Amino acid sequence: MGLLTPTNEELGRPDAAWRRRLHTVIFESETPAGRRFDKWIVAAILVSVAIVVVDSVPTFHQRHGKVLNAAEWFFTIVFTLEYLARLASVRYQLRYMFSFFGIVDLLSVLPTYLAIFFPETHALIDVRILRLLRIFRIFKLADYVAEYQMLGEALAASRRKILVFLSAVFMVVLIMGTLLYVVEGPANGFVDIPTSVYWAITTVTTVGFGDITPKTDVGRFIASVSMLIGWGTLAVPTGIFTAEMTARRHLRPPLLQLPCPSCGATGHGAEAKYCQMCGSALAAPAGENAQAAGPPVR
Amino acid sequence: MGLLTPTNEELGRPDAAWRRRLHTVIFESETPAGRRFDKWIVAAILVSVAIVVVDSVPTFHQRHGKVLNAAEWFFTIVFTLEYLARLASVRYQLRYMFSFFGIVDLLSVLPTYLAIFFPETHALIDVRILRLLRIFRIFKLADYVAEYQMLGEALAASRRKILVFLSAVFMVVLIMGTLLYVVEGPANGFVDIPTSVYWAITTVTTVGFGDITPKTDVGRFIASVSMLIGWGTLAVPTGIFTAEMTARRHLRPPLLQLPCPSCGATGHGAEAKYCQMCGSALAAPAGENAQAAGPPVR
Amino acid sequence: MGLLTPTNEELGRPDAAWRRRLHTVIFESETPAGRRFDKWIVAAILVSVAIVVVDSVPTFHQRHGKVLNAAEWFFTIVFTLEYLARLASVRYQLRYMFSFFGIVDLLSVLPTYLAIFFPETHALIDVRILRLLRIFRIFKLADYVAEYQMLGEALAASRRKILVFLSAVFMVVLIMGTLLYVVEGPANGFVDIPTSVYWAITTVTTVGFGDITPKTDVGRFIASVSMLIGWGTLAVPTGIFTAEMTARRHLRPPLLQLPCPSCGATGHGAEAKYCQMCGSALAAPAGENAQAAGPPVR
Amino acid sequence: MGLLTPTNEELGRPDAAWRRRLHTVIFESETPAGRRFDKWIVAAILVSVAIVVVDSVPTFHQRHGKVLNAAEWFFTIVFTLEYLARLASVRYQLRYMFSFFGIVDLLSVLPTYLAIFFPETHALIDVRILRLLRIFRIFKLADYVAEYQMLGEALAASRRKILVFLSAVFMVVLIMGTLLYVVEGPANGFVDIPTSVYWAITTVTTVGFGDITPKTDVGRFIASVSMLIGWGTLAVPTGIFTAEMTARRHLRPPLLQLPCPSCGATGHGAEAKYCQMCGSALAAPAGENAQAAGPPVR
């Protein structure tokens, strides 16, 4: 996993008994205590994020400012205690502090304290929204691992194809943006190449805000070509990823079945008892095999 | 099915003969009378919805207000009678009244009556559009069951993957929205986090209304990243669902092969010579089997 | 094919020798003369459509009005002659006149004549753009038949699933549109239900013109849900059609191969000479089979 | 490859020893020197493009104009030297000069010189962005060839289907655009047919800038139909390309099976017992074969 996201083993279990118990609760999500702890933390994160969101609405801030402020402090203290508990429950504190989640954990409490001591840093207070990222830690542990992993693997396997695709999109966007900068010019809103590239991205991705639009005939022609490219091109990453997902589904089931012990034939149904090819009995009752293997992965 | 959408068996057939006849017409859509009843109800729903739509156009309302009003009352009375007939034709009235379709049936007539007695509730009159939902009841009974079911099954089987995907989208949208709230601020239209999240959703889904757009360079850069993420990410649910649909089509064909002549087992491979279940030779040569089975189902 | 698009056989060959020759040139696109005729007609259609397009631009119309007008008359006369020639070269003139392409052929010349005699019908002159539809006739005859047909078949096979899907989209759009009409009201641009449904369609299809946008918080929330539905739902028709296309590719190759004459086994490679299962020679040399069958359809 | 993109063989190796060495460095990217040269050129291209982009921003141009100008001249001279070196290192200079990349190489230095001698051509200076295209040359040589090629092959194989699809889209867009020109007219922004077609393209591709929008009810109805067509139609190119990609992945696995021990033929089915080509028994039992072949390639 590397040092950015160290495993529980890399973080290490501490020696002291109370710190060991803390480790069990915080890091071992298979245990009942760990599971309960995870659920409470997710709830706390969601509520505290909801407070940040609601607090940003001026009318709410004026009316319920005090309650929101108190709740904010409550959660800041809870997360601070959690941070200290995490520090106490690992053997190698520095590894935790400089890991991805260690930094996120710190960033999700720091702004509230800073806003007290340095009122001018108040603009940073919304950094607290990064608390959301902490939920991803729970994802690693939840029932959704298999789904999460399959999506991840399919994306990882398509990585190189997606990179080739993205670099081609990047070039199209840069060239189209520059073309429109030359053709339309600052008078029509294409004030510089970065802005034109921003426009090209809104066009190729079919977002089309319409805050900047081509006015000349040539510009509109180039824009039309960009749109058709962007619209049709979407088929490419979809095709890459879908072929990957389809193949993954086809790959797995056969691996769940043993070949025929007398003729070696494969491809039997999930509950086959006799070989399709030579009629001899299959070594292990395939039915149990299939059972043991569970339902074919999705 | 649960109590929200009870089956006809759970609603029960009443004892009285005339109520039984009513039950046949209203609930048993396989009978000729039931089929005719379904068609008339769908027609009535569509016409009455068309009236609600047309009545909302000011010029039409002024010119044909009286005719529209009369037609509206006609359909309200028809649907009221239907509601009472449904009540009369089931054994357990309460189960029907508190089922999903029971509530929809009531909501599709109530507003017209309420608008008479409490003129101030006139704003609710458009709730009548929910009549449309009643058409879904017919769907359950129609020729399209197989298609409807296959789409439903494929979606249900992808449920967990789609949930993982949606939660990831939710986080991206929340973080991107907050980032733009911090970067652009109320001066550029990002007045609070909910509004910014609304903007992030229009961007990630490539809708791009353009009512709120980033003005600063940093904001436009983050927006560009959001667009590319949203555009490319669409490949993910498509891939999930397509792989599911493709697999479902591949699953079926084997079921078309002739069953084993001695034990009746099915599901043999295209080249099977011996029954998987009992080991006896399959009657017809597999080649002819495949022929006899015709083209695989679509 | 029915009477809307009658086949050449249904239109019939005339008796007179010169009309038979005309029939060969106009309707038999496999002959060299027919092929040449088709090419010239396509060229004439494209040029005449280009003239209609260019003539609509005010500056062009003012500067080159006379040339454009002359060219327009030239093509109108050419297409009139072609129409008369088509009439002369079929046995059953009425069948042709009232067929889909017969009407399109007439509509593509009539407006020019009408504009002379009834100057007030000049607005109809752009109906000439329907000339474009005539190109579809050529499509039927060209090298692209196989591709055209496969796309058509896949769409036709998915017809019922697509219908179920479209009716669901239609309901979502109607309900979402009405909801926003109720929530936002005429003050925010949602002046009546048809307009709101138009807005819901721009939103669900992710077009997002931005000419009408929700202003209230509730409206924005419903809009966000609509966007996510529309964005994610696109996976459904894509999945349906892709699964159909994938299955079609898998279906065909085996059909090109005869089963083994001695054991009936199927699934041999495109150039197999001996049965994979029993080792006996395959009846007809499979290589020639495969050749005769042409490359596997794509 | 043709003369537009001649291969290294077609460009020819020169006779003189120093020119041969140059050829090795510039054209033979497998050698260590060639690999290093490629990397430096890519770096130079990216930095020089970044300078063009940054220089277009007015504030940057004013503040750092001199530095940017100096850097621009540095890269222009580097690329000029590279151009001369390329000329020197091939046998047939004209073939290189008039090849696609020869022209791009010239276009990427010429504007800077022209802007000196003919200040009025300064608008052309941004043509330098075409330098980006030179990176595609490197693509041919890099580690991504396999991915690049597979995407290219799948697109090429779907070529005819995509052409049929694009021509249908082209007609839809032309007819929809003309319809809205007739229905909405210049008063609502649909000033001529080209503009209306531009609008139709923004609508069908779901970009939806919103700079031109229908105002009449009929116009909005036609627009709604266009949107639904465009939204649903996207399934078609996606389906075409995905089916192609999926089939390509399925095609490969058989190639992994062991060839026939007596005639060397390949491509046997997973359960083959006898060689398809010569009828002799396959050496290893098919079951082990499949095992030995490992999981099918991705």
Short mmCIF file of N, CA, C and O in Angstrom, two decimals, chain A residues 105-190:
data_model
loop_
_atom_site.label_atom_id
_atom_site.label_comp_id
_atom_site.label_asym_id
_atom_site.label_seq_id
_atom_site.Cartn_x
_atom_site.Cartn_y
_atom_site.Cartn_z
N ASP A 105 -7.40 13.81 8.47
CA ASP A 105 -7.94 13.88 9.84
C ASP A 105 -7.56 15.19 10.50
O ASP A 105 -8.37 15.83 11.18
N LEU A 106 -6.30 15.62 10.29
CA LEU A 106 -5.84 16.88 10.89
C LEU A 106 -6.55 18.06 10.24
O LEU A 106 -7.04 18.96 10.91
N LEU A 107 -6.62 18.04 8.88
CA LEU A 107 -7.23 19.16 8.16
C LEU A 107 -8.71 19.34 8.52
O LEU A 107 -9.25 20.43 8.36
N SER A 108 -9.33 18.28 9.03
CA SER A 108 -10.76 18.39 9.30
C SER A 108 -11.03 18.99 10.68
O SER A 108 -12.19 19.26 10.99
N VAL A 109 -10.00 19.22 11.49
CA VAL A 109 -10.21 19.90 12.78
C VAL A 109 -9.46 21.23 12.84
O VAL A 109 -9.91 22.18 13.48
N LEU A 110 -8.31 21.30 12.18
CA LEU A 110 -7.44 22.48 12.28
C LEU A 110 -8.15 23.80 11.98
O LEU A 110 -8.02 24.76 12.75
N PRO A 111 -8.93 23.92 10.87
CA PRO A 111 -9.48 25.24 10.51
C PRO A 111 -10.30 25.88 11.62
O PRO A 111 -10.24 27.10 11.81
N THR A 112 -11.05 25.07 12.38
CA THR A 112 -11.87 25.64 13.45
C THR A 112 -11.00 26.32 14.50
O THR A 112 -11.30 27.42 14.97
N TYR A 113 -9.88 25.66 14.88
CA TYR A 113 -8.97 26.26 15.86
C TYR A 113 -8.29 27.50 15.29
O TYR A 113 -8.18 28.53 15.95
N LEU A 114 -7.84 27.40 14.04
CA LEU A 114 -7.13 28.53 13.43
C LEU A 114 -8.01 29.76 13.39
O LEU A 114 -7.55 30.89 13.63
N ALA A 115 -9.33 29.54 13.10
CA ALA A 115 -10.24 30.68 12.96
C ALA A 115 -10.38 31.46 14.27
O ALA A 115 -10.70 32.65 14.27
N ILE A 116 -10.11 30.78 15.40
CA ILE A 116 -10.13 31.44 16.71
C ILE A 116 -8.93 32.36 16.87
O ILE A 116 -9.03 33.55 17.14
N PHE A 117 -7.77 31.72 16.65
CA PHE A 117 -6.53 32.44 16.95
C PHE A 117 -6.17 33.45 15.87
O PHE A 117 -5.63 34.51 16.14
N PHE A 118 -6.45 33.11 14.61
CA PHE A 118 -6.14 34.03 13.51
C PHE A 118 -7.42 34.30 12.73
O PHE A 118 -7.71 33.62 11.75
N PRO A 119 -8.23 35.26 13.20
CA PRO A 119 -9.55 35.47 12.56
C PRO A 119 -9.45 35.68 11.05
O PRO A 119 -10.40 35.42 10.33
N GLU A 120 -8.27 36.14 10.57
CA GLU A 120 -8.17 36.43 9.14
C GLU A 120 -8.14 35.15 8.30
O GLU A 120 -8.27 35.21 7.08
N THR A 121 -7.95 33.97 8.97
CA THR A 121 -7.93 32.72 8.20
C THR A 121 -9.33 32.10 8.10
O THR A 121 -9.49 30.95 7.73
N HIS A 122 -10.32 32.90 8.44
CA HIS A 122 -11.68 32.37 8.47
C HIS A 122 -12.12 31.79 7.12
O HIS A 122 -12.94 30.88 7.05
N ALA A 123 -11.56 32.31 6.04
CA ALA A 123 -11.93 31.84 4.71
C ALA A 123 -11.62 30.35 4.55
O ALA A 123 -12.25 29.66 3.75
N LEU A 124 -10.64 29.88 5.36
CA LEU A 124 -10.22 28.48 5.23
C LEU A 124 -11.19 27.51 5.91
O LEU A 124 -11.05 26.31 5.80
N ILE A 125 -12.17 28.07 6.61
CA ILE A 125 -13.01 27.24 7.45
C ILE A 125 -13.75 26.16 6.65
O ILE A 125 -14.06 25.09 7.16
N ASP A 126 -13.96 26.45 5.37
CA ASP A 126 -14.71 25.48 4.57
C ASP A 126 -13.86 24.29 4.15
O ASP A 126 -14.36 23.34 3.57
N VAL A 127 -12.57 24.37 4.46
CA VAL A 127 -11.70 23.23 4.22
C VAL A 127 -12.23 22.02 5.01
O VAL A 127 -11.98 20.87 4.66
N ARG A 128 -13.02 22.34 6.05
CA ARG A 128 -13.58 21.25 6.87
C ARG A 128 -14.40 20.25 6.05
O ARG A 128 -14.61 19.13 6.46
N ILE A 129 -14.84 20.69 4.88
CA ILE A 129 -15.64 19.79 4.04
C ILE A 129 -14.83 18.55 3.68
O ILE A 129 -15.38 17.50 3.34
N LEU A 130 -13.51 18.68 3.77
CA LEU A 130 -12.65 17.54 3.44
C LEU A 130 -12.90 16.37 4.40
O LEU A 130 -12.45 15.26 4.15
N ARG A 131 -13.60 16.65 5.48
CA ARG A 131 -14.00 15.56 6.39
C ARG A 131 -14.67 14.43 5.61
O ARG A 131 -14.57 13.28 5.99
N LEU A 132 -15.35 14.81 4.55
CA LEU A 132 -16.04 13.82 3.72
C LEU A 132 -15.10 12.72 3.27
O LEU A 132 -15.48 11.56 3.19
N LEU A 133 -13.87 13.12 2.95
CA LEU A 133 -12.90 12.15 2.45
C LEU A 133 -12.68 11.02 3.46
O LEU A 133 -12.31 9.91 3.08
N ARG A 134 -12.90 11.36 4.73
CA ARG A 134 -12.66 10.35 5.76
C ARG A 134 -13.60 9.16 5.61
O ARG A 134 -13.30 8.07 6.08
N ILE A 135 -14.72 9.39 4.96
CA ILE A 135 -15.67 8.28 4.78
C ILE A 135 -15.06 7.19 3.89
O ILE A 135 -15.37 6.02 4.03
N PHE A 136 -14.17 7.60 2.99
CA PHE A 136 -13.55 6.61 2.12
C PHE A 136 -12.81 5.55 2.92
O PHE A 136 -12.67 4.41 2.50
N ARG A 137 -12.28 5.97 4.11
CA ARG A 137 -11.61 5.00 4.97
C ARG A 137 -12.56 3.87 5.36
O ARG A 137 -12.19 2.70 5.35
N ILE A 138 -13.78 4.24 5.65
CA ILE A 138 -14.77 3.23 6.05
C ILE A 138 -15.09 2.31 4.86
O ILE A 138 -15.28 1.11 5.02
N PHE A 139 -15.13 2.91 3.66
CA PHE A 139 -15.41 2.12 2.46
C PHE A 139 -14.53 0.88 2.39
O PHE A 139 -14.95 -0.19 2.02
N LYS A 140 -13.25 1.07 2.79
CA LYS A 140 -12.31 -0.04 2.70
C LYS A 140 -12.80 -1.23 3.52
O LYS A 140 -12.44 -2.36 3.24
N LEU A 141 -13.60 -0.94 4.53
CA LEU A 141 -13.91 -1.98 5.50
C LEU A 141 -15.32 -2.55 5.32
O LEU A 141 -15.65 -3.57 5.88
N ALA A 142 -16.12 -1.89 4.51
CA ALA A 142 -17.54 -2.20 4.52
C ALA A 142 -17.88 -3.41 3.64
O ALA A 142 -17.01 -4.06 3.06
N ASP A 143 -19.17 -3.66 3.57
CA ASP A 143 -19.67 -4.80 2.80
C ASP A 143 -19.46 -4.61 1.30
O ASP A 143 -19.66 -5.53 0.52
N TYR A 144 -19.09 -3.38 0.91
CA TYR A 144 -19.06 -3.07 -0.50
C TYR A 144 -17.69 -3.31 -1.12
O TYR A 144 -17.45 -2.95 -2.26
N VAL A 145 -16.80 -3.94 -0.33
CA VAL A 145 -15.44 -4.13 -0.82
C VAL A 145 -15.43 -4.77 -2.20
O VAL A 145 -14.76 -4.30 -3.12
N ALA A 146 -16.20 -5.86 -2.39
CA ALA A 146 -16.14 -6.60 -3.65
C ALA A 146 -16.52 -5.71 -4.82
O ALA A 146 -15.82 -5.68 -5.85
N GLU A 147 -17.62 -4.96 -4.67
CA GLU A 147 -18.06 -4.08 -5.76
C GLU A 147 -17.01 -3.02 -6.04
O GLU A 147 -16.65 -2.75 -7.18
N TYR A 148 -16.57 -2.38 -4.94
CA TYR A 148 -15.60 -1.31 -5.03
C TYR A 148 -14.35 -1.79 -5.75
O TYR A 148 -13.83 -1.15 -6.66
N GLN A 149 -13.92 -3.00 -5.37
CA GLN A 149 -12.69 -3.57 -5.90
C GLN A 149 -12.84 -3.89 -7.39
O GLN A 149 -11.96 -3.60 -8.20
N MET A 150 -14.01 -4.47 -7.77
CA MET A 150 -14.20 -4.85 -9.17
C MET A 150 -14.19 -3.61 -10.06
O MET A 150 -13.55 -3.60 -11.11
N LEU A 151 -14.87 -2.55 -9.60
CA LEU A 151 -14.84 -1.31 -10.37
C LEU A 151 -13.42 -0.80 -10.49
O LEU A 151 -12.96 -0.42 -11.56
N GLY A 152 -12.71 -0.83 -9.34
CA GLY A 152 -11.34 -0.35 -9.32
C GLY A 152 -10.45 -1.15 -10.25
O GLY A 152 -9.67 -0.59 -11.03
N GLU A 153 -10.58 -2.49 -10.20
CA GLU A 153 -9.74 -3.34 -11.05
C GLU A 153 -10.02 -3.09 -12.53
O GLU A 153 -9.08 -3.01 -13.33
N ALA A 154 -11.30 -2.99 -12.88
CA ALA A 154 -11.65 -2.75 -14.29
C ALA A 154 -11.07 -1.43 -14.76
O ALA A 154 -10.53 -1.32 -15.87
N LEU A 155 -11.14 -0.40 -13.89
CA LEU A 155 -10.56 0.89 -14.26
C LEU A 155 -9.05 0.78 -14.38
O LEU A 155 -8.45 1.32 -15.31
N ALA A 156 -8.44 0.06 -13.43
CA ALA A 156 -6.98 -0.06 -13.44
C ALA A 156 -6.52 -0.81 -14.70
O ALA A 156 -5.53 -0.43 -15.33
N ALA A 157 -7.28 -1.85 -15.08
CA ALA A 157 -6.89 -2.63 -16.26
C ALA A 157 -7.03 -1.81 -17.54
O ALA A 157 -6.32 -2.04 -18.52
N SER A 158 -7.96 -0.84 -17.53
CA SER A 158 -8.16 0.00 -18.72
C SER A 158 -7.28 1.24 -18.66
O SER A 158 -7.36 2.10 -19.53
N ARG A 159 -6.43 1.32 -17.63
CA ARG A 159 -5.65 2.53 -17.36
C ARG A 159 -4.91 3.08 -18.59
O ARG A 159 -5.07 4.24 -18.95
N ARG A 160 -4.14 2.20 -19.24
CA ARG A 160 -3.31 2.66 -20.35
C ARG A 160 -4.16 3.13 -21.51
O ARG A 160 -3.88 4.16 -22.13
N LYS A 161 -5.25 2.40 -21.81
CA LYS A 161 -6.13 2.82 -22.90
C LYS A 161 -6.76 4.17 -22.57
O LYS A 161 -6.89 5.03 -23.43
N ILE A 162 -7.14 4.34 -21.29
CA ILE A 162 -7.76 5.60 -20.89
C ILE A 162 -6.76 6.74 -20.97
O ILE A 162 -7.10 7.86 -21.36
N LEU A 163 -5.49 6.45 -20.67
CA LEU A 163 -4.45 7.48 -20.75
C LEU A 163 -4.25 7.93 -22.19
O LEU A 163 -4.15 9.13 -22.47
N VAL A 164 -4.16 6.97 -23.11
CA VAL A 164 -4.04 7.31 -24.53
C VAL A 164 -5.22 8.18 -24.94
O VAL A 164 -5.07 9.21 -25.61
N PHE A 165 -6.41 7.78 -24.49
CA PHE A 165 -7.63 8.51 -24.82
C PHE A 165 -7.58 9.93 -24.26
O PHE A 165 -7.86 10.90 -24.96
N LEU A 166 -7.20 10.05 -22.98
CA LEU A 166 -7.18 11.37 -22.34
C LEU A 166 -6.17 12.29 -23.00
O LEU A 166 -6.42 13.48 -23.16
N SER A 167 -4.99 11.75 -23.39
CA SER A 167 -4.00 12.61 -24.02
C SER A 167 -4.50 13.09 -25.37
O SER A 167 -4.26 14.23 -25.77
N ALA A 168 -5.24 12.25 -26.10
CA ALA A 168 -5.82 12.68 -27.36
C ALA A 168 -6.85 13.77 -27.12
O ALA A 168 -6.88 14.78 -27.84
N VAL A 169 -7.71 13.59 -26.08
CA VAL A 169 -8.71 14.61 -25.75
C VAL A 169 -8.01 15.92 -25.39
O VAL A 169 -8.43 17.01 -25.83
N PHE A 170 -6.93 15.84 -24.62
CA PHE A 170 -6.18 17.02 -24.20
C PHE A 170 -5.68 17.80 -25.42
O PHE A 170 -5.77 19.02 -25.48
N MET A 171 -5.17 17.09 -26.41
CA MET A 171 -4.66 17.77 -27.62
C MET A 171 -5.80 18.41 -28.40
O MET A 171 -5.70 19.54 -28.86
N VAL A 172 -6.89 17.66 -28.56
CA VAL A 172 -8.04 18.20 -29.30
C VAL A 172 -8.50 19.49 -28.64
O VAL A 172 -8.73 20.51 -29.32
N VAL A 173 -8.59 19.47 -27.31
CA VAL A 173 -9.10 20.61 -26.57
C VAL A 173 -8.16 21.81 -26.70
O VAL A 173 -8.61 22.96 -26.88
N LEU A 174 -6.86 21.56 -26.66
CA LEU A 174 -5.88 22.64 -26.75
C LEU A 174 -5.89 23.25 -28.16
O LEU A 174 -5.89 24.48 -28.32
N ILE A 175 -5.96 22.40 -29.18
CA ILE A 175 -5.95 22.90 -30.56
C ILE A 175 -7.26 23.61 -30.88
O ILE A 175 -7.26 24.70 -31.47
N MET A 176 -8.40 23.02 -30.47
CA MET A 176 -9.69 23.65 -30.74
C MET A 176 -9.78 24.99 -30.02
O MET A 176 -10.27 25.98 -30.58
N GLY A 177 -9.31 25.03 -28.77
CA GLY A 177 -9.35 26.27 -28.00
C GLY A 177 -8.54 27.36 -28.67
O GLY A 177 -9.00 28.50 -28.84
N THR A 178 -7.31 27.02 -29.11
CA THR A 178 -6.47 28.01 -29.77
C THR A 178 -7.08 28.47 -31.08
O THR A 178 -7.06 29.67 -31.41
N LEU A 179 -7.65 27.52 -31.85
CA LEU A 179 -8.29 27.89 -33.10
C LEU A 179 -9.38 28.93 -32.84
O LEU A 179 -9.47 29.94 -33.56
N LEU A 180 -10.20 28.70 -31.82
CA LEU A 180 -11.28 29.66 -31.57
C LEU A 180 -10.76 30.97 -31.04
O LEU A 180 -11.36 32.03 -31.29
N TYR A 181 -9.64 30.94 -30.30
CA TYR A 181 -9.01 32.18 -29.84
C TYR A 181 -8.59 33.00 -31.05
O TYR A 181 -8.79 34.23 -31.10
N VAL A 182 -8.00 32.33 -32.06
CA VAL A 182 -7.54 33.03 -33.26
C VAL A 182 -8.74 33.53 -34.07
O VAL A 182 -8.78 34.67 -34.53
N VAL A 183 -9.77 32.67 -34.22
CA VAL A 183 -10.89 32.99 -35.11
C VAL A 183 -11.82 34.03 -34.48
O VAL A 183 -12.25 34.97 -35.15
N GLU A 184 -12.15 33.85 -33.19
CA GLU A 184 -13.14 34.71 -32.57
C GLU A 184 -12.50 35.93 -31.91
O GLU A 184 -13.02 37.03 -32.01
N GLY A 185 -11.40 35.69 -31.21
CA GLY A 185 -10.69 36.81 -30.61
C GLY A 185 -11.34 37.32 -29.34
O GLY A 185 -12.47 36.95 -29.00
N PRO A 186 -10.63 38.20 -28.62
CA PRO A 186 -11.12 38.72 -27.33
C PRO A 186 -12.46 39.43 -27.45
O PRO A 186 -13.24 39.43 -26.50
N ALA A 187 -12.75 40.01 -28.62
CA ALA A 187 -14.01 40.75 -28.76
C ALA A 187 -15.24 39.87 -28.48
O ALA A 187 -16.24 40.33 -27.96
N ASN A 188 -15.14 38.58 -28.82
CA ASN A 188 -16.28 37.68 -28.62
C ASN A 188 -16.18 36.85 -27.35
O ASN A 188 -16.83 35.82 -27.23
N GLY A 189 -15.30 37.24 -26.44
CA GLY A 189 -15.22 36.57 -25.15
C GLY A 189 -14.08 35.58 -25.03
O GLY A 189 -13.80 35.10 -23.94
N PHE A 190 -13.42 35.29 -26.15
CA PHE A 190 -12.29 34.36 -26.08
C PHE A 190 -11.04 35.18 -25.79
O PHE A 190 -10.20 35.40 -26.65
#
